[in-house]
Amino acid sequence: MPEAKLEARGLSVRHVGPIGLRVPDGRCVGLTGPSGAGKTLLLRALADLEPHTGEVLLDGRRACAFRPHEWRRRVMWVPAEAGWWAETVGEHLEGADDALLARLGFGPEVRGWQVRRLSTGERQRLALARALARRPEVLLLDEPTAGLDAAARAAVESLLAGWLAPGRAILWVSHDLDQLGRVAAAAWALEGGRLAPLTGAVAWA
C-alpha cells in the first residue's frame, strides 16, 4: 500500500464526517458527489481554512505542527472560483515562468492583461498556474476544469499528470466521472456526510 502524503483521521466539518481519507504519495485521488454534499467544505478543512475537528497529517506530521501559512503553502486549495486582488494578471503570477503559462495556452503577454477581461476558463487556468508557481506538495483541486473546453481540459490534465511525482499528491474534485477515470488512481464519493469507494474504482482505506 502506498505511503500517505496527506491523511485525514476522524475529520468532521459541519455536516461532513467523521471522515478518514488517505491521499498516497505520488498519486491523484478523485472525489465526487452531489452538489451540496460538502466536497468544498472538506477541501477547505484539509487546507486548514475551515474550522473542523479531527486530525489532518502531511507526511505523518499533524497540521498543528506547522505554522498556518506554511501548511497552506504546502497543502494548497485551488477553488473553483479563485480570488483576484490586483488589477493585472502578472501581479498574481510571481514565480510562474513562461513555460508553465505556455502549457496552459498563454503567451507571456498574459501578464499585462487586466483581470477583469478574463473569461471563467482563463481564470481557472491562471489560478492553477498561480498555485503551481508556489510549489505546493499537495493540490486540493475544486472542479479545476469545469469551465474549460475539451482542448484546455486536456492541457490541464496533461500538465497535472506531469506534475505528479514522489513528494507530491492531488485530491481532485469533479462531477465528471470519465475525467476521474482518466486522472485518478483511486476515487471516492461523498454523500450523506460520508465517503464510499466510487463504484468500479480503487480506493485506499
CSV table of C-alpha atoms in Angstrom, one decimal:
chain,number,residue,atom,x,y,z
A,1,MET,CA,0.0,0.0,0.0
A,2,PRO,CA,1.5,3.4,-0.9
A,3,GLU,CA,2.6,5.7,1.9
A,4,ALA,CA,0.1,8.5,2.7
A,5,LYS,CA,1.2,12.0,1.6
A,6,LEU,CA,-2.0,13.6,3.1
A,7,GLU,CA,-4.2,11.9,5.6
A,8,ALA,CA,-7.4,12.8,7.5
A,9,ARG,CA,-8.4,11.0,10.7
A,10,GLY,CA,-11.8,11.4,12.1
A,11,LEU,CA,-12.2,14.7,10.3
A,12,SER,CA,-15.5,16.5,10.8
A,13,VAL,CA,-16.6,19.8,9.4
A,14,ARG,CA,-20.2,21.0,9.7
A,15,HIS,CA,-22.4,18.2,8.2
A,16,VAL,CA,-19.5,16.2,6.8
A,17,GLY,CA,-17.8,13.5,8.7
A,18,PRO,CA,-16.2,12.0,10.6
A,19,ILE,CA,-14.1,11.0,7.6
A,20,GLY,CA,-10.9,9.0,7.2
A,21,LEU,CA,-9.0,9.6,4.0
A,22,ARG,CA,-5.6,8.9,2.6
A,23,VAL,CA,-4.0,10.5,-0.4
A,24,PRO,CA,-1.0,8.4,-1.3
A,25,ASP,CA,2.4,9.9,-2.2
A,26,GLY,CA,2.7,10.5,-5.9
A,27,ARG,CA,-0.9,9.8,-6.7
A,28,CYS,CA,-4.1,11.6,-7.6
A,29,VAL,CA,-7.3,10.7,-5.7
A,30,GLY,CA,-10.7,11.6,-7.1
A,31,LEU,CA,-13.7,12.9,-5.1
A,32,THR,CA,-17.2,13.3,-6.4
A,33,GLY,CA,-20.7,13.6,-5.0
A,34,PRO,CA,-23.9,15.6,-5.4
A,35,SER,CA,-24.0,19.4,-5.1
A,36,GLY,CA,-24.2,20.4,-1.5
A,37,ALA,CA,-22.6,17.2,-0.2
A,38,GLY,CA,-19.7,19.1,1.3
A,39,LYS,CA,-16.9,18.5,-1.1
A,40,THR,CA,-15.6,22.1,-1.0
A,41,LEU,CA,-16.0,22.1,2.8
A,42,LEU,CA,-13.8,19.0,3.0
A,43,LEU,CA,-11.1,20.6,0.8
A,44,ARG,CA,-11.2,23.8,2.9
A,45,ALA,CA,-10.9,21.8,6.1
A,46,LEU,CA,-7.9,19.8,4.7
A,47,ALA,CA,-6.3,23.2,3.9
A,48,ASP,CA,-7.0,24.4,7.4
A,49,LEU,CA,-9.3,27.1,6.1
A,50,GLU,CA,-12.5,25.9,7.8
A,51,PRO,CA,-13.0,25.1,11.5
A,52,HIS,CA,-13.0,21.3,12.0
A,53,THR,CA,-12.3,18.5,14.4
A,54,GLY,CA,-10.1,15.5,13.9
A,55,GLU,CA,-6.6,15.4,12.5
A,56,VAL,CA,-5.0,16.1,9.2
A,57,LEU,CA,-1.4,15.0,8.6
A,58,LEU,CA,1.2,15.7,5.9
A,59,ASP,CA,3.9,13.0,5.7
A,60,GLY,CA,2.8,11.8,9.1
A,61,ARG,CA,3.1,15.3,10.8
A,62,ARG,CA,-0.1,16.8,12.2
A,63,ALA,CA,-1.2,20.1,10.8
A,64,CYS,CA,-0.8,21.8,14.2
A,65,ALA,CA,2.9,21.2,14.0
A,66,PHE,CA,3.1,23.6,11.1
A,67,ARG,CA,2.6,27.4,11.1
A,68,PRO,CA,-0.7,28.1,9.4
A,69,HIS,CA,0.8,29.9,6.4
A,70,GLU,CA,3.3,27.1,5.9
A,71,TRP,CA,0.6,24.4,6.0
A,72,ARG,CA,-1.5,26.3,3.4
A,73,ARG,CA,1.6,26.7,1.1
A,74,ARG,CA,2.3,23.0,1.3
A,75,VAL,CA,-1.4,21.9,1.1
A,76,MET,CA,-2.9,24.3,-1.3
A,77,TRP,CA,-6.6,24.6,-2.1
A,78,VAL,CA,-7.4,25.8,-5.6
A,79,PRO,CA,-11.1,26.9,-5.6
A,80,ALA,CA,-13.4,26.7,-8.5
A,81,GLU,CA,-13.6,30.5,-8.4
A,82,ALA,CA,-10.3,31.9,-7.3
A,83,GLY,CA,-9.9,35.3,-5.8
A,84,TRP,CA,-8.1,38.1,-7.6
A,85,TRP,CA,-6.8,41.1,-5.6
A,86,ALA,CA,-4.8,43.2,-8.1
A,87,GLU,CA,-5.7,44.7,-11.5
A,88,THR,CA,-3.3,42.9,-13.8
A,89,VAL,CA,-2.7,39.2,-14.2
A,90,GLY,CA,1.1,39.5,-13.8
A,91,GLU,CA,0.7,40.8,-10.2
A,92,HIS,CA,-0.7,37.4,-9.3
A,93,LEU,CA,1.9,35.2,-11.1
A,94,GLU,CA,5.1,35.7,-9.1
A,95,GLY,CA,7.2,32.6,-9.7
A,96,ALA,CA,5.2,31.4,-12.7
A,97,ASP,CA,7.6,31.0,-15.7
A,98,ASP,CA,6.6,31.4,-19.4
A,99,ALA,CA,6.9,27.6,-20.0
A,100,LEU,CA,4.2,26.9,-17.4
A,101,LEU,CA,1.9,29.5,-18.9
A,102,ALA,CA,2.5,28.1,-22.4
A,103,ARG,CA,1.4,24.6,-21.2
A,104,LEU,CA,-1.9,26.2,-20.2
A,105,GLY,CA,-2.3,28.1,-23.5
A,106,PHE,CA,-1.0,31.5,-22.6
A,107,GLY,CA,1.8,33.6,-24.0
A,108,PRO,CA,4.0,36.0,-21.9
A,109,GLU,CA,1.7,38.9,-22.8
A,110,VAL,CA,-0.9,37.5,-20.5
A,111,ARG,CA,1.0,39.1,-17.6
A,112,GLY,CA,-0.2,42.5,-18.8
A,113,TRP,CA,-3.8,41.6,-19.2
A,114,GLN,CA,-6.5,43.2,-17.0
A,115,VAL,CA,-8.0,40.6,-14.6
A,116,ARG,CA,-11.5,41.9,-15.5
A,117,ARG,CA,-11.1,40.9,-19.1
A,118,LEU,CA,-10.5,37.2,-18.2
A,119,SER,CA,-13.1,34.6,-19.0
A,120,THR,CA,-14.1,32.0,-16.5
A,121,GLY,CA,-11.9,29.4,-18.2
A,122,GLU,CA,-8.9,31.7,-18.3
A,123,ARG,CA,-9.3,32.5,-14.6
A,124,GLN,CA,-9.3,28.8,-13.8
A,125,ARG,CA,-6.2,28.1,-15.8
A,126,LEU,CA,-4.3,31.1,-14.4
A,127,ALA,CA,-5.3,30.2,-10.9
A,128,LEU,CA,-3.8,26.8,-11.4
A,129,ALA,CA,-0.6,28.4,-12.7
A,130,ARG,CA,-0.5,30.7,-9.7
A,131,ALA,CA,-0.8,27.7,-7.4
A,132,LEU,CA,1.8,25.6,-9.1
A,133,ALA,CA,4.3,28.5,-9.1
A,134,ARG,CA,4.1,28.4,-5.3
A,135,ARG,CA,5.5,24.8,-5.3
A,136,PRO,CA,2.9,23.1,-3.1
A,137,GLU,CA,3.3,19.4,-2.1
A,138,VAL,CA,-0.4,18.7,-2.2
A,139,LEU,CA,-3.0,20.3,-4.5
A,140,LEU,CA,-6.7,20.3,-3.5
A,141,LEU,CA,-8.4,20.9,-6.8
A,142,ASP,CA,-12.1,22.0,-6.7
A,143,GLU,CA,-13.5,21.4,-10.2
A,144,PRO,CA,-10.4,22.7,-11.9
A,145,THR,CA,-11.7,22.2,-15.5
A,146,ALA,CA,-15.4,22.8,-15.1
A,147,GLY,CA,-15.3,25.9,-17.3
A,148,LEU,CA,-12.9,24.7,-19.9
A,149,ASP,CA,-13.4,23.4,-23.5
A,150,ALA,CA,-12.1,20.0,-24.4
A,151,ALA,CA,-8.6,21.2,-25.6
A,152,ALA,CA,-8.0,23.3,-22.5
A,153,ARG,CA,-9.3,20.4,-20.3
A,154,ALA,CA,-6.8,18.0,-21.9
A,155,ALA,CA,-4.0,20.5,-21.4
A,156,VAL,CA,-4.7,20.8,-17.7
A,157,GLU,CA,-4.9,17.0,-17.3
A,158,SER,CA,-1.6,16.5,-19.1
A,159,LEU,CA,0.1,19.3,-17.1
A,160,LEU,CA,-1.0,17.8,-13.8
A,161,ALA,CA,-0.1,14.3,-14.8
A,162,GLY,CA,3.4,15.5,-15.4
A,163,TRP,CA,3.5,17.4,-12.2
A,164,LEU,CA,2.7,14.4,-10.1
A,165,ALA,CA,5.9,12.8,-8.7
A,166,PRO,CA,7.2,11.4,-5.4
A,167,GLY,CA,6.7,14.0,-2.8
A,168,ARG,CA,3.5,15.4,-4.4
A,169,ALA,CA,-0.2,14.4,-4.4
A,170,ILE,CA,-3.5,15.6,-5.7
A,171,LEU,CA,-7.1,15.4,-4.4
A,172,TRP,CA,-9.3,16.2,-7.4
A,173,VAL,CA,-13.0,17.1,-7.0
A,174,SER,CA,-15.0,16.6,-10.2
A,175,HIS,CA,-18.6,15.7,-11.2
A,176,ASP,CA,-17.1,14.3,-14.4
A,177,LEU,CA,-16.7,10.6,-13.7
A,178,ASP,CA,-15.0,10.0,-17.1
A,179,GLN,CA,-12.4,12.6,-16.1
A,180,LEU,CA,-11.8,10.9,-12.7
A,181,GLY,CA,-11.3,7.7,-14.5
A,182,ARG,CA,-8.5,9.3,-16.5
A,183,VAL,CA,-6.7,11.3,-13.8
A,184,ALA,CA,-7.2,9.4,-10.5
A,185,ALA,CA,-5.7,6.2,-9.2
A,186,ALA,CA,-8.5,6.0,-6.7
A,187,ALA,CA,-11.9,7.6,-6.3
A,188,TRP,CA,-14.4,8.3,-3.6
A,189,ALA,CA,-18.0,9.5,-3.5
A,190,LEU,CA,-19.1,11.9,-0.7
A,191,GLU,CA,-22.8,11.7,0.1
A,192,GLY,CA,-24.7,12.0,3.4
A,193,GLY,CA,-21.5,13.2,5.1
A,194,ARG,CA,-19.6,10.0,4.5
A,195,LEU,CA,-17.2,8.7,1.9
A,196,ALA,CA,-17.7,5.5,0.0
A,197,PRO,CA,-15.4,4.0,-2.8
A,198,LEU,CA,-16.7,5.0,-6.2
A,199,THR,CA,-18.2,2.0,-7.9
A,200,GLY,CA,-15.6,0.3,-10.0
A,201,ALA,CA,-12.7,2.4,-8.7
A,202,VAL,CA,-9.8,1.5,-6.5
A,203,ALA,CA,-9.7,3.2,-3.1
A,204,TRP,CA,-7.3,3.1,-0.1
A,205,ALA,CA,-8.9,2.9,3.3
